[in-house]
Structure formats: structure tokens, C-alpha cells
Amino acid sequence: MSQRIVLLPGDGIGPEIVGSTREVLDALGEFSFEELLIGGISIDEHGTALTDEVLDACRSADAVLLGAVGGPKWDEAVARDPSAPRPEQGLLAVRKELGLFANLRPVAAIPALIDSSPLRPGVIEGTDLLVVRELTGGIYFGESGRRGSTAFDECAYSVEEIERIARVAFEAAITRSSGGKPRLTSVDKANVLETSRLWRETVTSIAGEFPEVELEHLLVDNAAMQLVSRPTEFDVILAENLFGDILSDESAMLTGSLGMLPSASLGESGPGLFEPVHGSAPDIAGQGIANPLATFLSAAMMLRYGLGKESEAGRLDRAVEAVLERGFRTPDLFTGAAGETEAGTAEVTRLVLGELDR
Ligand code: IPM
Ligand code: MG
């Protein structure tokens, strides 16, 4: 029986990049797809960013591939009426309801794109790190609201929540190490926040289970600085939800563009959710110029971690690399340097399909 993939294109450039990814997946194997609504488009259709039907379909799928959610139209609606539904609620709900507490965001400098980054080649060359972001706790899911002219967002973490994500990060450090000593950097703000002090304490105690891993703790402000000053010295970075969100966008610049970063969100069991780290880019939606590569690479993570298809995952990773090596660049990556050719979404997709055919 073919594996069942739920596609959630979402908003903005989501439908374009997920459409391209579907073509690529079709070239890699026999999958059955179900395409469903999430985010702003679901609000327009059903008044909510995620319906129970879509959630159930995700639950019973083998994997879920998502484009992006959000856009100015729905931001404006919320500005007019704070109780209006927000597209992001759909994404947060699907993560929470599927128990996807572990978000893996690999960040590797791509040799062909070294000049597309705003950072100096000498700084980013050799960067190869993994951000392990806690995805279903912290300030994203605490109590929040308004009291008169005051707004509040509670940040809470339990020992159990920290332990399970810490184990994922330690295990990832071991899996990734090829010969050298596995390293893990845990990020917090323990000089100010109580949740961070519990975070540090708990991660330190879990380290006892993984004596082969070298653990360091960094304060998040310092980590943000070191990520751009010495990125090659990081291996696995473990962070709570909000810090991981911020540091992963920052890390994207090490690869040349936010348009290149894939992610996998996994739980203890059940289907994973795979999505590019970038957002819905409403400013370029519908123009055929969106970079589909982060979604292709997310599909590769889906094949690898969600569907047990390592060899297909490897083929897709290599096809993306080959197209970049040949100089093809969507506008977000295009620098105008000799050897580069500017290409839109459809052309990049066609080129990746061509590489898969070789
Ligand atoms: C991400 C995004 C989301 C997040 C938004 C769209 C809610 O920024 O996946 O990094 O903050 O988690
Ligand atoms: Mg983000």
C-alpha cells in the first residue's frame, strides 16, 4: 500500500512550493496525497485555522508536509478585532495535537551558496549544525491575555518536557558525530529566567546518561552573537521554543538564505510534520519566483525520518545540491556573479526533476 501524505500548502507562497514538492515526490515513489487547508485559507473557508477533519486526516497519515501560514490580510483582521482567528493558530494546534515536541532544523553551509550569504565566506565555510527546538511548550503555549492596558504571556516548562527534548538533542549529537567527540550546546537565559534555571539543571542531569557528549551551556544573547562570529564551532544546539525560533532564523543566514532551511517536527510516535523554516512570503506570492528548495529539503527529511526512505532522501538532497552547483538561483539567492542563472520556481523544479532522472 502506498504511503499516505497529507499536504497542507497553507498561505502565501505555500501552494506554489508545496505544488512543486508534490511533483518531486511523484518522481521519487508512489505516494497517495491528500491536500487540505490550514492557516488563513482555512479561516476564509471555515472560520478556523485548523478544522477537526484536517487534524484527524493528519493524525492518520504517514507524514504531513506543510508550506507556510499567515499573511497581512489576517494580521489586519486581528488588528481590527483581537478575537479574530489567526493563521498561526492552525500550525501551533497541529504541532501540539500531534505531540510534535522535537523540531529539528539542520543548518549546513552549502558550498555553492557561500557567496549568497551576507556573512563572510571565511566565517561560514564548514558550518554544519543542528538546532533542536522544543516545539510544544514554553511561552507559545502558556496562558496569555490582557488585563486592562497590560498584556501577558506565561512561560512554563516541566522537568518532563525538558528531559524528553534534551534526550533527543543528546542522541542527535551522538548520531551526527563522525569520529569526533559529540558536542551539545544548551541555550537558556538562566541569569534571569526561572524556566531557564530549571532547563539548565535538567539538561545537566540528563547529561549523565550521555557521558560521551560534551555539554556546554550558553546564554541566549551570547549564543546569538557566537552563531554569527564562530558558527563552525557549533554542533547540536538545544533550545526552548522561543529561543529556538529566533536562533533558527538567524542560523539560516549561514546557508545563504532563509529559503534554504528545512525542518522536521517529531513526536514519540505517529506522523511527523515537515516544513520549511521560512514563512509565507506574501510579498512574492503568486509571482512564480519563490524558492522551493527548503520545501524539497523538508520533503527529503520526511522521506528520511518520516517514511523510512533513506535512499530517496539522499537522491533528493543530491539533486538540490546539483542544481545549485550548476548555478541556478531563485531571486533570493541570486547575486549576479559569473556562472549564476536566475530561475523561477517552475524552472528550479524542472531542473531538480531532471537531476532525479539521471
Ligand atoms: C516557525 C515559525 C512559526 C513559529 C510561526 C509561523 C508561528 O516562525 O516555524 O519558525 O514561530 O514557530
Ligand atoms: Mg520562525
Short mmCIF file of C-alpha atoms and ligand atoms in Angstrom, two decimals:
data_model
loop_
_atom_site.label_atom_id
_atom_site.label_comp_id
_atom_site.label_asym_id
_atom_site.label_seq_id
_atom_site.Cartn_x
_atom_site.Cartn_y
_atom_site.Cartn_z
CA MET A 1 0.00 0.00 0.00
CA SER A 2 1.36 3.42 -0.86
CA GLN A 3 2.27 5.74 1.98
CA ARG A 4 -0.24 8.50 2.73
CA ILE A 5 1.00 12.06 2.84
CA VAL A 6 -1.19 14.95 3.93
CA LEU A 7 -0.18 18.15 2.15
CA LEU A 8 -1.00 21.42 3.89
CA PRO A 9 0.04 24.14 1.43
CA GLY A 10 -1.32 27.00 3.56
CA ASP A 11 -0.93 30.63 2.55
CA GLY A 12 1.26 32.97 0.51
CA ILE A 13 3.89 31.04 -1.42
CA GLY A 14 2.80 27.81 0.33
CA PRO A 15 0.70 26.46 -2.58
CA GLU A 16 3.50 27.13 -5.11
CA ILE A 17 6.27 25.44 -3.15
CA VAL A 18 4.14 22.51 -1.99
CA GLY A 19 2.83 22.03 -5.55
CA SER A 20 6.41 21.77 -6.80
CA THR A 21 7.31 19.39 -3.99
CA ARG A 22 4.43 17.11 -4.90
CA GLU A 23 5.86 16.79 -8.42
CA VAL A 24 9.25 15.93 -6.96
CA LEU A 25 7.78 13.32 -4.61
CA ASP A 26 5.85 11.79 -7.50
CA ALA A 27 9.15 11.28 -9.28
CA LEU A 28 10.60 9.53 -6.23
CA GLY A 29 7.95 6.96 -5.43
CA GLU A 30 4.31 6.01 -5.15
CA PHE A 31 2.57 8.12 -2.56
CA SER A 32 -1.04 8.96 -2.08
CA PHE A 33 -1.64 12.61 -1.35
CA GLU A 34 -4.45 14.38 0.41
CA GLU A 35 -4.31 18.17 0.05
CA LEU A 36 -6.06 20.07 2.86
CA LEU A 37 -6.44 23.57 4.24
CA ILE A 38 -4.57 25.18 7.12
CA GLY A 39 -3.97 28.78 8.19
CA GLY A 40 -5.53 31.83 6.61
CA ILE A 41 -7.13 29.95 3.73
CA SER A 42 -8.86 27.67 6.26
CA ILE A 43 -10.05 30.74 8.18
CA ASP A 44 -11.56 32.11 4.96
CA GLU A 45 -13.25 28.80 4.20
CA HIS A 46 -14.23 27.52 7.65
CA GLY A 47 -13.69 30.36 10.14
CA THR A 48 -10.91 28.47 11.91
CA ALA A 49 -7.21 27.95 11.08
CA LEU A 50 -7.48 24.18 11.53
CA THR A 51 -10.63 22.06 11.38
CA ASP A 52 -11.08 18.79 13.28
CA GLU A 53 -11.37 16.96 9.94
CA VAL A 54 -7.95 18.20 8.83
CA LEU A 55 -6.45 17.36 12.21
CA ASP A 56 -7.88 13.82 12.02
CA ALA A 57 -6.51 13.39 8.49
CA CYS A 58 -3.07 14.45 9.76
CA ARG A 59 -3.29 12.03 12.68
CA SER A 60 -3.97 9.08 10.42
CA ALA A 61 -1.41 9.99 7.73
CA ASP A 62 2.08 8.55 7.43
CA ALA A 63 3.52 12.07 7.26
CA VAL A 64 2.43 15.68 6.90
CA LEU A 65 4.13 18.23 4.64
CA LEU A 66 3.32 21.89 5.23
CA GLY A 67 4.09 25.03 3.22
CA ALA A 68 3.56 28.15 5.32
CA VAL A 69 0.81 30.04 7.08
CA GLY A 70 -0.07 33.69 7.60
CA GLY A 71 -0.31 36.96 5.75
CA PRO A 72 -1.20 40.64 6.08
CA LYS A 73 -4.86 40.08 5.32
CA TRP A 74 -5.39 38.07 8.50
CA ASP A 75 -3.00 40.25 10.54
CA GLU A 76 -5.20 43.22 9.65
CA ALA A 77 -8.34 41.34 10.66
CA VAL A 78 -6.76 40.66 14.07
CA ALA A 79 -5.69 44.31 14.37
CA ARG A 80 -9.34 45.31 13.89
CA ASP A 81 -10.67 42.59 16.18
CA PRO A 82 -8.21 40.91 18.57
CA SER A 83 -10.55 37.93 18.95
CA ALA A 84 -10.40 37.12 15.20
CA PRO A 85 -8.72 33.78 14.37
CA ARG A 86 -5.04 33.86 13.39
CA PRO A 87 -3.48 31.58 10.73
CA GLU A 88 -0.60 30.68 13.07
CA GLN A 89 -3.07 29.06 15.48
CA GLY A 90 -3.53 26.27 12.93
CA LEU A 91 0.17 25.48 12.85
CA LEU A 92 0.55 25.63 16.63
CA ALA A 93 -2.50 23.39 17.05
CA VAL A 94 -1.26 20.75 14.63
CA ARG A 95 2.14 20.66 16.39
CA LYS A 96 0.52 20.41 19.82
CA GLU A 97 -2.22 17.93 18.91
CA LEU A 98 0.20 15.57 17.15
CA GLY A 99 2.60 15.82 20.11
CA LEU A 100 5.44 17.08 17.88
CA PHE A 101 7.72 18.32 20.65
CA ALA A 102 11.01 17.88 18.79
CA ASN A 103 11.80 20.27 15.98
CA LEU A 104 14.99 19.52 14.05
CA ARG A 105 16.45 22.29 11.93
CA PRO A 106 19.73 21.33 10.25
CA VAL A 107 21.89 24.22 9.09
CA ALA A 108 24.80 23.49 6.78
CA ALA A 109 26.75 25.97 4.71
CA ILE A 110 26.22 24.93 1.09
CA PRO A 111 29.49 25.34 -0.84
CA ALA A 112 27.70 26.58 -3.99
CA LEU A 113 25.92 29.29 -1.99
CA ILE A 114 28.79 30.51 0.10
CA ASP A 115 28.68 33.90 -1.67
CA SER A 116 24.90 34.28 -1.28
CA SER A 117 25.22 34.75 2.48
CA PRO A 118 25.61 38.27 3.85
CA LEU A 119 28.29 36.78 6.12
CA ARG A 120 31.91 36.43 5.02
CA PRO A 121 32.78 33.09 3.35
CA GLY A 122 35.67 32.61 5.80
CA VAL A 123 33.23 32.75 8.71
CA ILE A 124 30.56 30.38 7.42
CA GLU A 125 32.62 27.85 5.46
CA GLY A 126 32.33 24.45 7.11
CA THR A 127 29.24 25.32 9.18
CA ASP A 128 27.27 22.17 9.94
CA LEU A 129 24.95 22.36 12.91
CA LEU A 130 21.55 21.18 14.04
CA VAL A 131 19.09 23.29 16.01
CA VAL A 132 16.91 21.10 18.24
CA ARG A 133 14.00 23.29 19.21
CA GLU A 134 11.39 22.37 21.82
CA LEU A 135 8.11 22.84 19.98
CA THR A 136 5.08 22.25 22.19
CA GLY A 137 5.84 24.13 25.40
CA GLY A 138 7.05 27.40 26.84
CA ILE A 139 5.70 30.83 26.10
CA TYR A 140 3.99 29.67 22.87
CA PHE A 141 1.51 27.61 24.87
CA GLY A 142 1.29 29.37 28.24
CA GLU A 143 -1.65 31.34 29.44
CA SER A 144 -1.84 34.70 27.73
CA GLY A 145 -4.17 37.63 27.62
CA ARG A 146 -4.86 41.23 28.53
CA ARG A 147 -5.62 42.85 31.86
CA GLY A 148 -6.69 46.39 31.20
CA SER A 149 -3.81 48.05 29.40
CA THR A 150 -1.43 45.20 30.25
CA ALA A 151 -0.70 42.09 28.17
CA PHE A 152 0.93 38.92 29.45
CA ASP A 153 2.31 35.62 28.12
CA GLU A 154 3.22 32.95 30.61
CA CYS A 155 6.31 30.77 30.05
CA ALA A 156 6.26 27.43 31.83
CA TYR A 157 8.31 24.24 31.39
CA SER A 158 8.05 20.99 33.30
CA VAL A 159 11.00 18.72 34.05
CA GLU A 160 9.45 16.03 31.82
CA GLU A 161 9.16 18.41 28.86
CA ILE A 162 12.80 19.42 29.22
CA GLU A 163 14.03 15.86 29.72
CA ARG A 164 12.42 14.46 26.57
CA ILE A 165 13.73 17.20 24.27
CA ALA A 166 17.16 17.05 25.94
CA ARG A 167 17.35 13.31 25.19
CA VAL A 168 16.54 13.98 21.53
CA ALA A 169 19.36 16.52 21.40
CA PHE A 170 21.93 14.29 23.13
CA GLU A 171 21.01 11.39 20.85
CA ALA A 172 21.25 13.63 17.78
CA ALA A 173 24.72 14.75 18.88
CA ILE A 174 25.82 11.11 19.07
CA THR A 175 24.24 10.17 15.73
CA ARG A 176 25.82 13.15 13.96
CA SER A 177 29.34 12.73 15.30
CA SER A 178 31.58 11.06 12.80
CA GLY A 179 34.60 10.13 14.84
CA GLY A 180 34.95 13.37 16.82
CA LYS A 181 33.51 13.98 20.27
CA PRO A 182 29.78 14.77 20.06
CA ARG A 183 29.02 18.29 21.28
CA LEU A 184 25.82 19.83 22.56
CA THR A 185 25.21 23.49 23.34
CA SER A 186 22.19 24.11 25.51
CA VAL A 187 20.81 27.64 25.26
CA ASP A 188 18.96 29.43 28.04
CA LYS A 189 18.66 32.70 29.93
CA ALA A 190 19.46 31.23 33.33
CA ASN A 191 20.82 34.54 34.64
CA VAL A 192 17.26 35.93 34.53
CA LEU A 193 14.54 33.33 33.98
CA GLU A 194 13.35 30.62 36.37
CA THR A 195 12.30 28.34 33.48
CA SER A 196 15.86 28.65 32.18
CA ARG A 197 17.34 27.67 35.53
CA LEU A 198 15.17 24.54 35.53
CA TRP A 199 16.17 23.98 31.90
CA ARG A 200 19.89 24.13 32.74
CA GLU A 201 19.52 21.93 35.83
CA THR A 202 17.53 19.30 33.92
CA VAL A 203 19.77 19.24 30.85
CA THR A 204 22.79 18.88 33.15
CA SER A 205 21.21 15.92 34.90
CA ILE A 206 20.29 14.21 31.60
CA ALA A 207 23.93 14.64 30.52
CA GLY A 208 24.72 11.84 32.99
CA GLU A 209 23.00 9.40 30.62
CA PHE A 210 25.26 10.51 27.76
CA PRO A 211 28.81 10.70 29.15
CA GLU A 212 30.32 10.68 25.65
CA VAL A 213 28.70 14.04 24.79
CA GLU A 214 30.46 17.27 25.68
CA LEU A 215 27.82 19.66 27.03
CA GLU A 216 28.13 23.44 27.24
CA HIS A 217 25.54 25.97 28.38
CA LEU A 218 25.27 29.35 26.67
CA LEU A 219 23.07 32.30 27.49
CA VAL A 220 20.83 33.03 24.54
CA ASP A 221 22.15 36.54 23.87
CA ASN A 222 25.69 35.22 23.81
CA ALA A 223 24.61 32.29 21.61
CA ALA A 224 23.05 34.71 19.11
CA MET A 225 26.34 36.57 18.89
CA GLN A 226 28.51 33.45 18.63
CA LEU A 227 26.30 31.97 15.91
CA VAL A 228 27.48 34.63 13.51
CA SER A 229 31.03 35.01 14.86
CA ARG A 230 32.08 31.34 15.14
CA PRO A 231 29.30 29.21 13.58
CA THR A 232 31.62 26.34 12.70
CA GLU A 233 32.20 25.60 16.38
CA PHE A 234 28.60 24.59 16.98
CA ASP A 235 27.36 21.04 16.56
CA VAL A 236 23.93 20.49 18.15
CA ILE A 237 22.13 23.47 19.68
CA LEU A 238 19.31 22.71 22.12
CA ALA A 239 16.83 25.49 22.82
CA GLU A 240 13.37 26.08 24.22
CA ASN A 241 10.57 27.06 21.86
CA LEU A 242 11.00 30.85 21.55
CA PHE A 243 14.82 30.89 21.65
CA GLY A 244 14.89 28.08 19.07
CA ASP A 245 12.54 30.03 16.79
CA ILE A 246 14.79 33.08 16.87
CA LEU A 247 18.13 31.28 16.64
CA SER A 248 17.00 29.12 13.72
CA ASP A 249 16.09 32.16 11.58
CA GLU A 250 19.45 33.66 12.48
CA SER A 251 21.20 30.40 11.54
CA ALA A 252 19.50 30.43 8.17
CA MET A 253 21.82 33.23 7.12
CA LEU A 254 24.70 30.77 7.45
CA THR A 255 23.27 28.84 4.50
CA GLY A 256 22.81 31.89 2.29
CA SER A 257 19.07 32.32 2.51
CA LEU A 258 16.11 31.62 4.75
CA GLY A 259 14.76 30.00 1.59
CA MET A 260 17.09 27.03 2.11
CA LEU A 261 16.26 25.79 5.60
CA PRO A 262 14.16 22.62 6.10
CA SER A 263 12.70 21.26 9.30
CA ALA A 264 11.21 18.13 10.80
CA SER A 265 8.87 18.08 13.78
CA LEU A 266 8.64 14.72 15.50
CA GLY A 267 6.82 13.21 18.47
CA GLU A 268 7.25 9.99 20.45
CA SER A 269 5.21 8.18 17.82
CA GLY A 270 2.79 8.91 14.99
CA PRO A 271 3.31 11.01 11.87
CA GLY A 272 5.86 13.80 11.73
CA LEU A 273 5.32 17.26 10.26
CA PHE A 274 7.82 18.56 7.73
CA GLU A 275 8.00 22.20 6.71
CA PRO A 276 10.41 24.85 5.51
CA VAL A 277 11.58 27.24 8.24
CA HIS A 278 10.70 30.31 6.17
CA GLY A 279 7.25 31.85 6.20
CA SER A 280 4.55 32.54 3.65
CA ALA A 281 6.38 35.47 1.98
CA PRO A 282 3.14 37.22 0.91
CA ASP A 283 5.15 39.92 -0.86
CA ILE A 284 6.25 37.48 -3.57
CA ALA A 285 3.30 35.06 -3.55
CA GLY A 286 1.84 34.17 -6.94
CA GLN A 287 4.81 35.54 -8.90
CA GLY A 288 6.43 32.17 -9.61
CA ILE A 289 9.72 33.21 -8.02
CA ALA A 290 9.53 31.53 -4.61
CA ASN A 291 12.45 29.30 -3.68
CA PRO A 292 11.07 25.75 -3.37
CA LEU A 293 14.35 24.24 -2.17
CA ALA A 294 13.68 24.42 1.59
CA THR A 295 10.45 22.51 0.96
CA PHE A 296 12.27 19.96 -1.22
CA LEU A 297 14.80 19.53 1.57
CA SER A 298 11.93 19.22 4.07
CA ALA A 299 10.48 16.50 1.85
CA ALA A 300 13.89 14.80 1.99
CA MET A 301 13.68 14.94 5.80
CA MET A 302 10.18 13.48 5.52
CA LEU A 303 11.46 10.61 3.38
CA ARG A 304 14.31 10.02 5.80
CA TYR A 305 12.71 10.48 9.25
CA GLY A 306 9.02 10.02 8.48
CA LEU A 307 8.79 7.38 5.78
CA GLY A 308 11.95 5.30 6.18
CA LYS A 309 13.15 6.04 2.64
CA GLU A 310 16.77 6.96 3.17
CA SER A 311 17.94 6.32 -0.37
CA GLU A 312 15.20 8.51 -1.91
CA ALA A 313 16.02 11.20 0.67
CA GLY A 314 19.67 11.10 -0.35
CA ARG A 315 18.77 11.32 -4.03
CA LEU A 316 16.66 14.42 -3.42
CA ASP A 317 19.35 16.09 -1.29
CA ARG A 318 21.90 15.46 -4.05
CA ALA A 319 19.56 16.69 -6.81
CA VAL A 320 19.08 20.02 -4.97
CA GLU A 321 22.82 20.35 -4.50
CA ALA A 322 23.49 19.60 -8.16
CA VAL A 323 21.09 22.30 -9.37
CA LEU A 324 22.78 24.85 -7.13
CA GLU A 325 26.21 23.71 -8.28
CA ARG A 326 25.12 24.27 -11.87
CA GLY A 327 24.46 27.89 -10.89
CA PHE A 328 20.67 28.10 -10.94
CA ARG A 329 19.32 30.53 -8.34
CA THR A 330 15.90 31.80 -7.35
CA PRO A 331 15.98 35.59 -6.77
CA ASP A 332 16.55 35.24 -3.00
CA LEU A 333 19.87 33.51 -3.78
CA PHE A 334 20.86 35.30 -6.97
CA THR A 335 23.91 37.57 -6.60
CA GLY A 336 24.59 38.22 -10.29
CA ALA A 337 28.03 36.60 -10.06
CA ALA A 338 29.50 34.89 -13.12
CA GLY A 339 28.14 31.38 -13.58
CA GLU A 340 24.77 32.15 -11.96
CA THR A 341 21.47 31.90 -13.81
CA GLU A 342 18.33 33.36 -12.30
CA ALA A 343 15.43 30.91 -12.34
CA GLY A 344 11.86 30.81 -11.07
CA THR A 345 10.03 28.17 -9.05
CA ALA A 346 8.89 26.11 -12.06
CA GLU A 347 12.30 26.08 -13.69
CA VAL A 348 14.13 25.11 -10.49
CA THR A 349 11.57 22.32 -10.04
CA ARG A 350 12.10 21.11 -13.59
CA LEU A 351 15.87 21.12 -13.06
CA VAL A 352 15.60 19.12 -9.84
CA LEU A 353 13.31 16.62 -11.62
CA GLY A 354 15.94 16.39 -14.36
CA GLU A 355 18.65 15.61 -11.82
CA LEU A 356 16.46 12.89 -10.27
CA ASP A 357 16.16 11.32 -13.73
CA ARG A 358 19.89 10.99 -14.22
C1 IPM B 1 8.49 28.83 12.66
C2 IPM B 1 7.52 29.97 12.52
C3 IPM B 1 6.32 29.74 13.43
C4 IPM B 1 6.85 29.67 14.85
C5 IPM B 1 5.20 30.78 13.31
C6 IPM B 1 4.66 30.87 11.90
C7 IPM B 1 4.08 30.54 14.29
O1 IPM B 1 8.14 31.18 12.78
O2 IPM B 1 8.09 27.68 12.41
O3 IPM B 1 9.63 29.09 13.00
O4 IPM B 1 7.08 30.70 15.49
O5 IPM B 1 7.06 28.56 15.33
MG MG B 2 10.25 31.02 13.00
#
